[in-house]
């Protein structure tokens, strides 16, 4: 069997650790991300630019908060996020990936952040994992075309697809909360460990979080229910876990019925 490239192997390893509950801001994850970034930068073939020098994350998050609070429509919010310069990840990206799907839908899916395909096209979840996500949603009559809005907890692709770091998530968070306030979904499906833990503010691993239901509130007063599920990229690597994902989707479908959520 051919050996995977070191990049792919490292990404798979750190993704796997993330899915198993190793925090994105843990020393081991940071050390691996640093090693990978340094190796890329010093390679003559390096194709992913290094992020520019980080702005103070506290100041950037405060900026994001006031910019987000001033937005009252999705159009304004998309413009504000796209124009925002406070996240150092932006410098290494082709696009800002904000959302796709039905604005005002009762269901919102929130993933981790753009990968290569998403960065190229400007749309969330359009690569292989995104195609699996579309099939998972279709199994319970959800689709981005009709009744679901899809976004991420981070709008810019991290170098080498590493997990977004805590500071990067913090800077994006006011925009995530504002999008929830503007579009008012009844259910939020957190796809994967990174969004589930970030949105709930917990460090519990995804294997414990999946299949559970949570109350969710934003600082601006939006309320909803939140359901963590396994990330489709994880399911592509571990297809034997698909039965768990299927059970979780069925639970969400049952709860939609109990909440009287009517799908278009
Ligand atoms: N994975 C995510 O979490 N989000 C995307 O947009 C694409 C892949």
Coordinates of C-alpha atoms and ligand atoms in Angstrom, one line a residue:
X1 CA 0.0 0.0 0.0
X2 CA 1.4 3.5 -0.8
X3 CA 2.4 5.6 2.2
X4 CA 0.2 8.6 2.8
X5 CA 2.0 12.0 2.3
X6 CA 3.4 13.4 5.6
X7 CA 1.0 16.3 5.3
X8 CA -2.0 14.1 4.9
X9 CA -0.9 11.7 7.7
X10 CA -0.3 14.6 10.1
X11 CA -3.6 16.2 9.3
X12 CA -5.4 12.9 9.7
X13 CA -3.6 12.4 13.0
X14 CA -4.5 15.8 14.4
X15 CA -8.0 15.6 13.1
X16 CA -8.4 12.3 14.8
X17 CA -7.0 13.7 18.1
X18 CA -9.5 16.6 17.8
X19 CA -12.4 14.2 17.2
X20 CA -11.3 12.2 20.3
X21 CA -11.4 15.3 22.5
X22 CA -7.8 16.6 22.4
X23 CA -8.3 20.4 22.7
X24 CA -7.3 22.5 19.6
X25 CA -5.4 24.8 22.0
X26 CA -3.6 22.0 23.8
X27 CA 0.2 22.1 23.8
X28 CA 0.4 18.9 21.7
X29 CA -1.9 20.3 19.0
X30 CA -0.2 23.6 18.9
X31 CA 3.2 22.0 18.7
X32 CA 2.1 19.9 15.7
X33 CA 0.5 22.8 13.9
X34 CA 3.7 24.9 14.5
X35 CA 6.0 22.1 13.3
X36 CA 3.8 21.8 10.2
X37 CA 3.7 25.5 9.4
X38 CA 7.5 25.9 9.9
X39 CA 8.2 22.9 7.7
X40 CA 5.9 24.4 4.9
X41 CA 7.4 27.9 5.2
X42 CA 10.9 26.6 4.8
X43 CA 10.1 24.3 1.9
X44 CA 10.7 25.7 -1.6
X45 CA 7.3 24.1 -2.5
X46 CA 5.4 25.8 0.2
X47 CA 2.0 26.8 -1.2
X48 CA 0.1 28.0 1.8
X49 CA 1.1 31.4 3.0
X50 CA 1.9 31.9 6.6
X51 CA -0.7 33.9 8.5
X52 CA 0.3 37.6 9.0
X53 CA 1.3 38.7 12.5
X54 CA -1.7 38.3 14.8
X55 CA -3.5 41.4 16.0
X56 CA -4.2 41.3 19.7
X57 CA -7.1 38.7 19.9
X58 CA -8.9 40.6 22.7
X59 CA -9.0 43.8 20.6
X60 CA -10.0 41.9 17.5
X61 CA -12.8 40.1 19.3
X62 CA -14.0 43.5 20.7
X63 CA -14.0 44.9 17.2
X64 CA -15.9 41.9 15.9
X65 CA -18.4 42.4 18.6
X66 CA -19.2 46.0 17.8
X67 CA -19.2 45.4 14.0
X68 CA -21.5 42.4 14.4
X69 CA -23.9 44.2 16.8
X70 CA -24.4 46.9 14.1
X71 CA -25.6 44.4 11.6
X72 CA -29.4 43.8 11.3
X73 CA -29.6 41.8 8.1
X74 CA -27.7 38.9 6.6
X75 CA -26.5 41.1 3.7
X76 CA -25.0 43.5 6.2
X77 CA -23.5 40.7 8.2
X78 CA -21.9 39.0 5.2
X79 CA -20.4 42.3 4.1
X80 CA -19.1 42.9 7.6
X81 CA -17.5 39.5 7.9
X82 CA -16.0 39.7 4.5
X83 CA -14.5 43.1 5.2
X84 CA -13.2 42.2 8.6
X85 CA -9.4 42.2 9.0
X86 CA -9.1 41.1 12.6
X87 CA -8.5 37.4 12.0
X88 CA -4.9 36.5 11.0
X89 CA -6.1 33.5 9.1
X90 CA -7.5 35.7 6.4
X91 CA -4.1 36.6 5.0
X92 CA -3.5 33.1 3.8
X93 CA -6.9 32.6 2.1
X94 CA -8.4 33.1 -1.3
X95 CA -11.9 33.8 0.1
X96 CA -14.0 34.4 3.2
X97 CA -16.5 31.6 3.5
X98 CA -19.6 32.8 5.3
X99 CA -22.7 30.7 4.6
X100 CA -24.8 28.8 2.1
X101 CA -28.4 27.8 2.2
X102 CA -31.8 29.1 3.3
X103 CA -31.7 32.3 5.3
X104 CA -34.4 32.1 8.0
X105 CA -34.5 28.3 8.0
X106 CA -35.4 26.6 11.2
X107 CA -32.3 24.4 11.0
X108 CA -28.7 25.7 11.0
X109 CA -25.7 23.5 10.6
X110 CA -22.4 24.9 12.0
X111 CA -19.1 23.3 11.1
X112 CA -15.5 23.9 11.9
X113 CA -14.2 26.1 9.0
X114 CA -13.4 26.0 5.3
X115 CA -11.0 23.6 3.7
X116 CA -9.4 23.8 0.3
X117 CA -12.5 23.5 -1.8
X118 CA -14.5 25.9 0.4
X119 CA -11.6 28.4 0.2
X120 CA -11.6 28.1 -3.6
X121 CA -15.4 28.4 -4.1
X122 CA -16.4 30.6 -1.1
X123 CA -19.1 28.2 0.0
X124 CA -19.1 26.0 3.1
X125 CA -19.1 22.2 3.0
X126 CA -18.6 21.7 -0.8
X127 CA -15.7 19.2 -0.7
X128 CA -16.0 15.5 0.0
X129 CA -17.1 16.0 3.6
X130 CA -19.7 18.5 2.4
X131 CA -21.1 16.1 -0.1
X132 CA -21.5 13.5 2.7
X133 CA -23.1 16.2 4.9
X134 CA -25.6 16.9 2.1
X135 CA -26.5 13.2 2.0
X136 CA -26.8 13.0 5.8
X137 CA -29.1 16.0 5.9
X138 CA -31.2 14.6 3.0
X139 CA -31.8 11.4 5.0
X140 CA -33.9 13.5 7.4
X141 CA -35.4 15.7 4.6
X142 CA -33.0 18.6 5.1
X143 CA -31.2 20.5 2.4
X144 CA -29.4 23.7 1.9
X145 CA -31.6 24.4 -1.1
X146 CA -34.9 24.3 0.9
X147 CA -34.7 24.4 4.6
X148 CA -31.2 24.5 6.2
X149 CA -28.6 27.2 6.5
X150 CA -25.0 26.0 6.6
X151 CA -22.1 28.0 8.2
X152 CA -19.0 27.5 10.3
X153 CA -17.4 28.8 13.6
X154 CA -14.5 30.1 11.6
X155 CA -14.6 31.9 8.2
X156 CA -11.1 31.4 6.9
X157 CA -9.2 28.3 6.1
X158 CA -6.4 27.6 8.6
X159 CA -3.0 26.7 7.1
X160 CA -2.7 23.0 6.2
X161 CA -6.2 22.5 7.4
X162 CA -5.2 22.5 11.1
X163 CA -8.0 23.1 13.6
X164 CA -8.8 26.7 14.3
X165 CA -7.1 27.9 17.5
X166 CA -9.0 29.3 20.5
X167 CA -8.1 32.9 19.7
X168 CA -9.3 32.5 16.1
X169 CA -12.6 31.1 17.2
X170 CA -13.0 33.9 19.8
X171 CA -12.6 36.5 17.1
X172 CA -15.2 34.9 14.8
X173 CA -17.7 34.1 17.6
X174 CA -19.5 37.5 17.7
X175 CA -20.4 37.0 14.0
X176 CA -21.6 33.4 14.7
X177 CA -23.8 34.6 17.5
X178 CA -25.1 37.5 15.4
X179 CA -25.9 35.2 12.5
X180 CA -28.0 33.1 14.9
X181 CA -29.8 36.2 16.2
X182 CA -30.5 37.5 12.7
X183 CA -31.7 34.2 11.2
X184 CA -33.2 32.7 14.4
X185 CA -32.9 28.9 13.7
X186 CA -34.9 26.7 16.1
X187 CA -32.3 23.9 15.9
X188 CA -28.5 24.2 15.6
X189 CA -26.6 21.1 14.4
X190 CA -22.9 21.4 15.5
X191 CA -21.0 19.2 13.0
X192 CA -17.9 17.9 14.8
X193 CA -15.8 18.4 17.9
X194 CA -14.6 22.0 17.2
X195 CA -18.0 23.7 16.8
X196 CA -19.7 21.5 19.4
X197 CA -17.1 22.4 22.1
X198 CA -16.7 26.0 21.0
X199 CA -20.5 26.7 20.9
X200 CA -21.2 24.9 24.2
X201 CA -18.0 26.2 25.9
X202 CA -17.0 22.8 27.1
X203 CA -14.0 20.5 26.7
X204 CA -16.0 17.2 26.6
X205 CA -15.0 15.0 23.6
X206 CA -17.3 14.6 20.7
X207 CA -17.9 10.9 21.4
X208 CA -19.6 12.0 24.6
X209 CA -21.3 15.1 23.1
X210 CA -22.8 13.4 20.1
X211 CA -26.4 12.2 20.5
X212 CA -27.1 14.8 23.2
X213 CA -29.3 17.9 23.2
X214 CA -28.5 21.3 24.7
X215 CA -30.2 24.6 25.3
X216 CA -28.4 27.3 23.4
X217 CA -28.5 31.1 24.0
X218 CA -26.7 34.0 22.4
X219 CA -25.7 37.2 24.3
X220 CA -28.3 39.1 22.1
X221 CA -31.1 36.8 23.3
X222 CA -31.6 34.2 20.6
X223 CA -32.6 30.8 21.9
X224 CA -32.6 27.3 20.4
X225 CA -31.6 23.7 20.8
X226 CA -28.2 22.5 19.9
X227 CA -27.3 18.9 18.7
X228 CA -23.7 17.9 18.3
X229 CA -23.1 15.3 15.6
X230 CA -20.0 13.5 14.3
X231 CA -18.2 15.5 11.5
X232 CA -18.7 14.1 8.0
X233 CA -14.9 14.2 7.5
X234 CA -14.5 11.9 10.5
X235 CA -17.1 9.6 9.1
X236 CA -15.2 9.4 5.8
X237 CA -12.2 8.2 7.7
X238 CA -14.2 6.0 10.1
X239 CA -17.2 4.7 8.2
X240 CA -17.8 2.2 11.0
X241 CA -19.1 5.2 13.0
X242 CA -21.9 6.0 10.5
X243 CA -24.4 4.0 12.5
X244 CA -23.9 6.4 15.4
X245 CA -24.4 9.4 13.1
X246 CA -27.5 7.8 11.7
X247 CA -28.9 7.4 15.2
X248 CA -28.1 11.0 16.1
X249 CA -29.9 12.2 12.9
X250 CA -32.9 10.2 13.7
X251 CA -33.0 11.7 17.1
X252 CA -32.9 15.2 15.6
X253 CA -35.7 14.2 13.2
X254 CA -37.8 13.0 16.1
X255 CA -37.2 16.3 18.0
X256 CA -38.1 18.3 14.9
X257 CA -41.5 16.6 14.9
X258 CA -41.9 17.2 18.7
X259 CA -41.1 20.9 18.2
X260 CA -43.6 21.2 15.3
X261 CA -40.8 22.1 12.9
X262 CA -42.4 21.9 9.4
X263 CA -40.0 21.4 6.5
X264 CA -40.5 23.1 3.2
Ligands
LIG1 N1 -15.6 21.1 7.1 C1 -16.2 22.1 7.9 O1 -16.3 21.9 9.1 N2 -16.7 23.1 7.3 C2 -16.6 23.3 5.9 O2 -17.1 24.3 5.5 C3 -16.0 22.3 5.2 C4 -15.5 21.3 5.8

